[in-house]
mmCIF file of C-alpha atoms in Angstrom:
data_model
loop_
_atom_site.group_PDB
_atom_site.id
_atom_site.type_symbol
_atom_site.label_atom_id
_atom_site.label_comp_id
_atom_site.label_asym_id
_atom_site.label_seq_id
_atom_site.Cartn_x
_atom_site.Cartn_y
_atom_site.Cartn_z
ATOM 1 C CA ALA N 232 3.186 11.987 13.094
ATOM 2 C CA GLN N 233 1.947 11.593 9.559
ATOM 3 C CA ARG N 234 -1.660 11.078 8.602
ATOM 4 C CA VAL N 235 -3.636 10.736 5.392
ATOM 5 C CA THR N 236 -7.362 11.372 5.247
ATOM 6 C CA GLN N 237 -9.670 10.330 2.452
ATOM 7 C CA PRO N 238 -13.103 11.543 3.522
ATOM 8 C CA GLU N 239 -15.150 9.578 1.012
ATOM 9 C CA LYS N 240 -15.453 5.797 1.213
ATOM 10 C CA LEU N 241 -17.452 5.658 -1.996
ATOM 11 C CA LEU N 242 -17.736 8.042 -4.903
ATOM 12 C CA SER N 243 -20.221 7.301 -7.666
ATOM 13 C CA VAL N 244 -20.149 9.293 -10.886
ATOM 14 C CA PHE N 245 -21.650 8.859 -14.318
ATOM 15 C CA LYS N 246 -19.466 8.050 -17.289
ATOM 16 C CA GLY N 247 -18.171 11.263 -18.819
ATOM 17 C CA ALA N 248 -18.588 13.266 -15.618
ATOM 18 C CA PRO N 249 -15.620 14.870 -13.860
ATOM 19 C CA VAL N 250 -14.020 13.027 -10.971
ATOM 20 C CA GLU N 251 -12.328 14.404 -7.880
ATOM 21 C CA LEU N 252 -11.078 12.090 -5.172
ATOM 22 C CA LYS N 253 -10.131 14.016 -2.079
ATOM 23 C CA CYS N 254 -7.005 13.528 -0.024
ATOM 24 C CA ASN N 255 -5.732 15.624 2.860
ATOM 25 C CA TYR N 256 -2.569 14.982 4.776
ATOM 26 C CA SER N 257 -0.806 15.957 7.946
ATOM 27 C CA TYR N 258 2.964 16.036 8.032
ATOM 28 C CA SER N 259 5.440 18.414 9.553
ATOM 29 C CA GLY N 260 8.170 18.141 6.929
ATOM 30 C CA SER N 261 8.241 18.027 3.143
ATOM 31 C CA PRO N 262 6.020 15.150 2.114
ATOM 32 C CA GLU N 263 6.033 13.033 -0.969
ATOM 33 C CA LEU N 264 2.510 12.156 -2.072
ATOM 34 C CA PHE N 265 1.269 9.257 -4.160
ATOM 35 C CA TRP N 266 -1.950 7.853 -5.498
ATOM 36 C CA TYR N 267 -2.188 4.067 -5.640
ATOM 37 C CA VAL N 268 -4.981 2.188 -7.409
ATOM 38 C CA GLN N 269 -6.361 -1.298 -7.011
ATOM 39 C CA TYR N 270 -8.566 -2.621 -9.796
ATOM 40 C CA SER N 271 -10.841 -5.561 -9.098
ATOM 41 C CA ARG N 272 -8.832 -8.717 -8.410
ATOM 42 C CA GLN N 273 -5.533 -6.972 -9.134
ATOM 43 C CA ARG N 274 -2.691 -5.903 -6.917
ATOM 44 C CA LEU N 275 -2.215 -2.453 -5.508
ATOM 45 C CA GLN N 276 -0.146 -0.373 -7.921
ATOM 46 C CA LEU N 277 1.165 3.134 -8.222
ATOM 47 C CA LEU N 278 -0.965 5.477 -10.290
ATOM 48 C CA LEU N 279 1.001 8.682 -9.968
ATOM 49 C CA ARG N 280 3.275 10.659 -7.669
ATOM 50 C CA HIS N 281 3.331 14.401 -7.101
ATOM 51 C CA ILE N 282 7.031 14.751 -7.742
ATOM 52 C CA SER N 283 6.621 13.639 -11.364
ATOM 53 C CA ARG N 284 3.842 16.108 -12.182
ATOM 54 C CA GLU N 285 2.526 13.597 -14.683
ATOM 55 C CA SER N 286 -0.867 12.661 -16.029
ATOM 56 C CA ILE N 287 -1.604 8.950 -16.000
ATOM 57 C CA LYS N 288 -4.738 7.536 -17.650
ATOM 58 C CA GLY N 289 -6.071 11.085 -17.722
ATOM 59 C CA PHE N 290 -5.667 11.543 -13.958
ATOM 60 C CA THR N 291 -3.750 14.430 -12.432
ATOM 61 C CA ALA N 292 -3.085 15.486 -8.864
ATOM 62 C CA ASP N 293 -1.598 18.709 -7.582
ATOM 63 C CA LEU N 294 0.045 19.062 -4.226
ATOM 64 C CA ASN N 295 -1.372 22.074 -2.394
ATOM 65 C CA LYS N 296 0.836 22.669 0.614
ATOM 66 C CA GLY N 297 -1.294 25.539 1.880
ATOM 67 C CA GLU N 298 -4.377 23.344 2.081
ATOM 68 C CA THR N 299 -2.346 20.159 2.740
ATOM 69 C CA SER N 300 -4.254 18.441 -0.020
ATOM 70 C CA PHE N 301 -3.452 16.158 -2.927
ATOM 71 C CA HIS N 302 -6.761 15.631 -4.678
ATOM 72 C CA LEU N 303 -6.955 13.288 -7.674
ATOM 73 C CA LYS N 304 -8.840 14.617 -10.680
ATOM 74 C CA LYS N 305 -9.990 13.465 -14.073
ATOM 75 C CA PRO N 306 -12.157 15.574 -16.386
ATOM 76 C CA PHE N 307 -14.154 12.711 -17.911
ATOM 77 C CA ALA N 308 -14.669 9.448 -16.034
ATOM 78 C CA GLN N 309 -14.555 6.144 -17.892
ATOM 79 C CA GLU N 310 -15.998 2.826 -16.805
ATOM 80 C CA GLU N 311 -12.533 1.286 -16.567
ATOM 81 C CA ASP N 312 -11.647 3.850 -13.902
ATOM 82 C CA SER N 313 -13.826 1.990 -11.412
ATOM 83 C CA ALA N 314 -11.438 0.852 -8.696
ATOM 84 C CA MET N 315 -10.226 1.483 -5.177
ATOM 85 C CA TYR N 316 -7.954 4.514 -4.883
ATOM 86 C CA TYR N 317 -5.535 5.072 -2.020
ATOM 87 C CA CYS N 318 -3.705 8.266 -1.268
ATOM 88 C CA ALA N 319 -0.321 7.738 0.363
ATOM 89 C CA LEU N 320 2.264 9.933 1.999
ATOM 90 C CA SER N 321 5.957 9.260 2.312
ATOM 91 C CA GLY N 322 7.965 10.976 5.003
ATOM 92 C CA LEU N 323 11.061 10.457 7.021
ATOM 93 C CA GLY N 324 10.962 7.670 9.548
ATOM 94 C CA GLY N 325 12.939 4.761 10.872
ATOM 95 C CA SER N 326 16.631 4.376 10.386
ATOM 96 C CA GLY N 327 18.996 4.994 7.512
ATOM 97 C CA GLY N 328 16.901 7.706 5.935
ATOM 98 C CA TYR N 329 14.089 5.265 5.229
ATOM 99 C CA GLN N 330 10.857 6.947 4.231
ATOM 100 C CA LYS N 331 7.776 5.459 5.848
ATOM 101 C CA VAL N 332 4.649 5.354 3.711
ATOM 102 C CA THR N 333 1.258 5.965 5.291
ATOM 103 C CA PHE N 334 -1.893 5.088 3.384
ATOM 104 C CA GLY N 335 -5.335 6.588 3.586
ATOM 105 C CA THR N 336 -8.364 4.358 4.039
ATOM 106 C CA GLY N 337 -9.184 4.515 0.352
ATOM 107 C CA THR N 338 -12.055 5.692 -1.822
ATOM 108 C CA LYS N 339 -13.982 3.343 -4.022
ATOM 109 C CA LEU N 340 -14.733 4.981 -7.343
ATOM 110 C CA GLN N 341 -17.757 3.625 -9.127
ATOM 111 C CA VAL N 342 -18.345 4.874 -12.665
ATOM 112 C CA ILE N 343 -21.929 4.341 -13.750
ATOM 113 C CA PRO N 344 -22.424 3.610 -17.466
ATOM 114 C CA ASP D 27 8.462 -10.001 -15.790
ATOM 115 C CA ALA D 28 10.027 -8.706 -12.614
ATOM 116 C CA MET D 29 7.524 -8.950 -9.839
ATOM 117 C CA VAL D 30 6.537 -9.546 -6.235
ATOM 118 C CA ILE D 31 5.110 -12.980 -5.513
ATOM 119 C CA GLN D 32 3.204 -14.071 -2.440
ATOM 120 C CA ASN D 33 2.410 -17.609 -1.417
ATOM 121 C CA PRO D 34 -0.050 -18.902 -0.660
ATOM 122 C CA ARG D 35 -2.780 -16.598 -1.944
ATOM 123 C CA TYR D 36 -5.214 -18.006 0.612
ATOM 124 C CA GLN D 37 -4.253 -19.474 3.959
ATOM 125 C CA VAL D 38 -6.513 -20.988 6.570
ATOM 126 C CA THR D 39 -5.112 -21.667 10.013
ATOM 127 C CA GLN D 40 -6.504 -22.604 13.366
ATOM 128 C CA PHE D 41 -6.606 -20.346 16.374
ATOM 129 C CA GLY D 42 -3.201 -20.503 18.030
ATOM 130 C CA LYS D 43 -1.533 -22.562 15.301
ATOM 131 C CA PRO D 44 1.623 -20.921 13.933
ATOM 132 C CA VAL D 45 1.523 -19.879 10.307
ATOM 133 C CA THR D 46 4.111 -18.538 7.866
ATOM 134 C CA LEU D 47 3.418 -16.390 4.826
ATOM 135 C CA SER D 48 6.060 -15.958 2.179
ATOM 136 C CA CYS D 49 7.052 -13.260 -0.244
ATOM 137 C CA SER D 50 9.630 -13.294 -2.997
ATOM 138 C CA GLN D 51 10.754 -10.668 -5.454
ATOM 139 C CA THR D 52 12.671 -10.587 -8.691
ATOM 140 C CA LEU D 53 13.134 -6.806 -8.653
ATOM 141 C CA ASN D 54 16.322 -6.939 -6.588
ATOM 142 C CA HIS D 55 14.936 -4.203 -4.356
ATOM 143 C CA ASN D 56 16.651 -3.650 -1.065
ATOM 144 C CA VAL D 57 13.561 -2.718 0.951
ATOM 145 C CA MET D 58 10.771 -5.207 1.698
ATOM 146 C CA TYR D 59 7.617 -4.460 3.677
ATOM 147 C CA TRP D 60 4.785 -6.354 5.277
ATOM 148 C CA TYR D 61 1.382 -4.735 5.594
ATOM 149 C CA GLN D 62 -1.803 -5.931 7.231
ATOM 150 C CA GLN D 63 -5.043 -4.817 5.629
ATOM 151 C CA LYS D 64 -8.411 -5.458 7.193
ATOM 152 C CA SER D 65 -11.682 -4.900 5.400
ATOM 153 C CA SER D 66 -12.358 -1.239 4.517
ATOM 154 C CA GLN D 67 -9.146 -0.127 6.230
ATOM 155 C CA ALA D 68 -5.860 1.291 5.021
ATOM 156 C CA PRO D 69 -2.887 -1.026 4.658
ATOM 157 C CA LYS D 70 -1.109 -0.928 7.999
ATOM 158 C CA LEU D 71 2.660 -1.296 8.018
ATOM 159 C CA LEU D 72 3.840 -4.071 10.333
ATOM 160 C CA PHE D 73 7.590 -3.925 9.660
ATOM 161 C CA HIS D 74 10.133 -3.592 6.933
ATOM 162 C CA TYR D 75 13.651 -4.629 6.053
ATOM 163 C CA TYR D 76 16.150 -2.167 4.651
ATOM 164 C CA ASP D 77 18.669 -4.678 3.323
ATOM 165 C CA LYS D 78 19.238 -6.843 6.408
ATOM 166 C CA ASP D 79 18.177 -4.184 8.898
ATOM 167 C CA PHE D 80 14.853 -5.033 10.485
ATOM 168 C CA ASN D 81 12.527 -2.180 11.464
ATOM 169 C CA ASN D 82 9.501 -2.969 13.567
ATOM 170 C CA GLU D 83 6.593 -0.552 13.847
ATOM 171 C CA ALA D 84 5.958 0.429 17.459
ATOM 172 C CA ASP D 85 2.417 -0.915 17.491
ATOM 173 C CA THR D 86 3.106 -4.246 15.777
ATOM 174 C CA PRO D 87 2.177 -7.041 18.182
ATOM 175 C CA ASP D 88 4.940 -9.378 19.374
ATOM 176 C CA ASN D 89 2.924 -12.195 17.843
ATOM 177 C CA PHE D 90 4.216 -11.075 14.439
ATOM 178 C CA GLN D 91 7.778 -11.842 13.423
ATOM 179 C CA SER D 92 9.664 -11.617 10.176
ATOM 180 C CA ARG D 93 12.689 -13.173 8.523
ATOM 181 C CA ARG D 94 14.634 -12.147 5.474
ATOM 182 C CA PRO D 95 17.204 -14.841 4.649
ATOM 183 C CA ASN D 96 18.334 -13.145 1.436
ATOM 184 C CA THR D 97 17.475 -10.220 -0.840
ATOM 185 C CA SER D 98 14.767 -12.118 -2.672
ATOM 186 C CA PHE D 99 12.752 -13.662 0.136
ATOM 187 C CA CYS D 100 10.911 -12.365 3.166
ATOM 188 C CA PHE D 101 8.650 -14.293 5.555
ATOM 189 C CA LEU D 102 5.927 -13.261 7.938
ATOM 190 C CA ASP D 103 5.501 -15.566 10.931
ATOM 191 C CA ILE D 104 2.442 -15.345 13.132
ATOM 192 C CA ARG D 105 3.262 -17.320 16.248
ATOM 193 C CA SER D 106 -0.197 -17.725 17.725
ATOM 194 C CA PRO D 107 -2.860 -16.389 15.381
ATOM 195 C CA GLY D 108 -5.968 -14.978 16.943
ATOM 196 C CA LEU D 109 -9.300 -14.298 15.302
ATOM 197 C CA GLY D 110 -8.326 -10.649 15.082
ATOM 198 C CA ASP D 111 -5.384 -11.502 12.858
ATOM 199 C CA ALA D 112 -7.626 -12.550 9.999
ATOM 200 C CA ALA D 113 -6.793 -10.095 7.247
ATOM 201 C CA MET D 114 -5.116 -9.599 3.890
ATOM 202 C CA TYR D 115 -1.340 -9.493 4.227
ATOM 203 C CA LEU D 116 0.493 -7.504 1.607
ATOM 204 C CA CYS D 117 4.161 -7.697 0.788
ATOM 205 C CA ALA D 118 5.783 -4.788 -1.001
ATOM 206 C CA THR D 119 9.239 -3.785 -2.159
ATOM 207 C CA SER D 120 10.959 -0.568 -3.026
ATOM 208 C CA SER D 121 14.334 0.672 -4.068
ATOM 209 C CA PRO D 122 15.212 4.221 -3.126
ATOM 210 C CA SER D 123 15.805 6.320 -6.202
ATOM 211 C CA GLY D 124 16.582 9.860 -5.281
ATOM 212 C CA PHE D 125 13.771 10.735 -2.909
ATOM 213 C CA THR D 126 11.120 8.577 -4.502
ATOM 214 C CA TYR D 127 10.004 5.449 -2.721
ATOM 215 C CA GLU D 128 7.494 3.871 -5.075
ATOM 216 C CA GLN D 129 6.306 0.572 -3.661
ATOM 217 C CA TYR D 130 5.635 -2.547 -5.687
ATOM 218 C CA PHE D 131 3.010 -4.792 -4.183
ATOM 219 C CA GLY D 132 2.370 -8.483 -4.318
ATOM 220 C CA PRO D 133 -1.157 -9.824 -4.796
ATOM 221 C CA GLY D 134 -1.568 -10.480 -1.074
ATOM 222 C CA THR D 135 -2.326 -13.496 1.081
ATOM 223 C CA ARG D 136 -5.756 -13.671 2.642
ATOM 224 C CA LEU D 137 -5.489 -15.267 6.065
ATOM 225 C CA THR D 138 -8.496 -16.898 7.695
ATOM 226 C CA VAL D 139 -8.321 -17.989 11.331
ATOM 227 C CA THR D 140 -10.821 -20.610 12.447
#
């Protein structure tokens, strides 16, 4: 079974403060981890994936297999970062090598001016 | 722009009255998904199509059915909606590239059951 846990429903930080959105996962194989973001009144969209090791909009996330974590970090929060953030895990499932994606319950990031 | 489109954006139906939600895509992706998302909860996968192959999640109620007549379109049919089926329904697509399965989401259809 695969599971994604985001312990915080709401995270409020001041503008310019560091941000860390926590994500822990449970999966027996080699997972692929993603962060998706949903800005107000917009569709859910991919922010970044661990396999790319990229920084998007100043956000980074490192896969820590020992701690089974994939926390999302940004050194200085900006007001436009306020959104709902979902951690997601992709693992083997179904037929034909399809990879099932499991989402966490999401963390709402609120950046206070 | 290539995208995932869902119609209608808002749907109101009566208890027990069948309803169909539609999704179309211009991305030419071979995988299409339907998710149900209730307030403050994670998107929950109902089923997906890998090309024409239908894959139902084990805990998806029989009340939910899906059709994919061609690559571009996918429909979600709720045969007898109950009050508990009120939710946001998200359609997504993906196209396997190596081992990466990025999903592209539509804006969702919010279903209200009266």
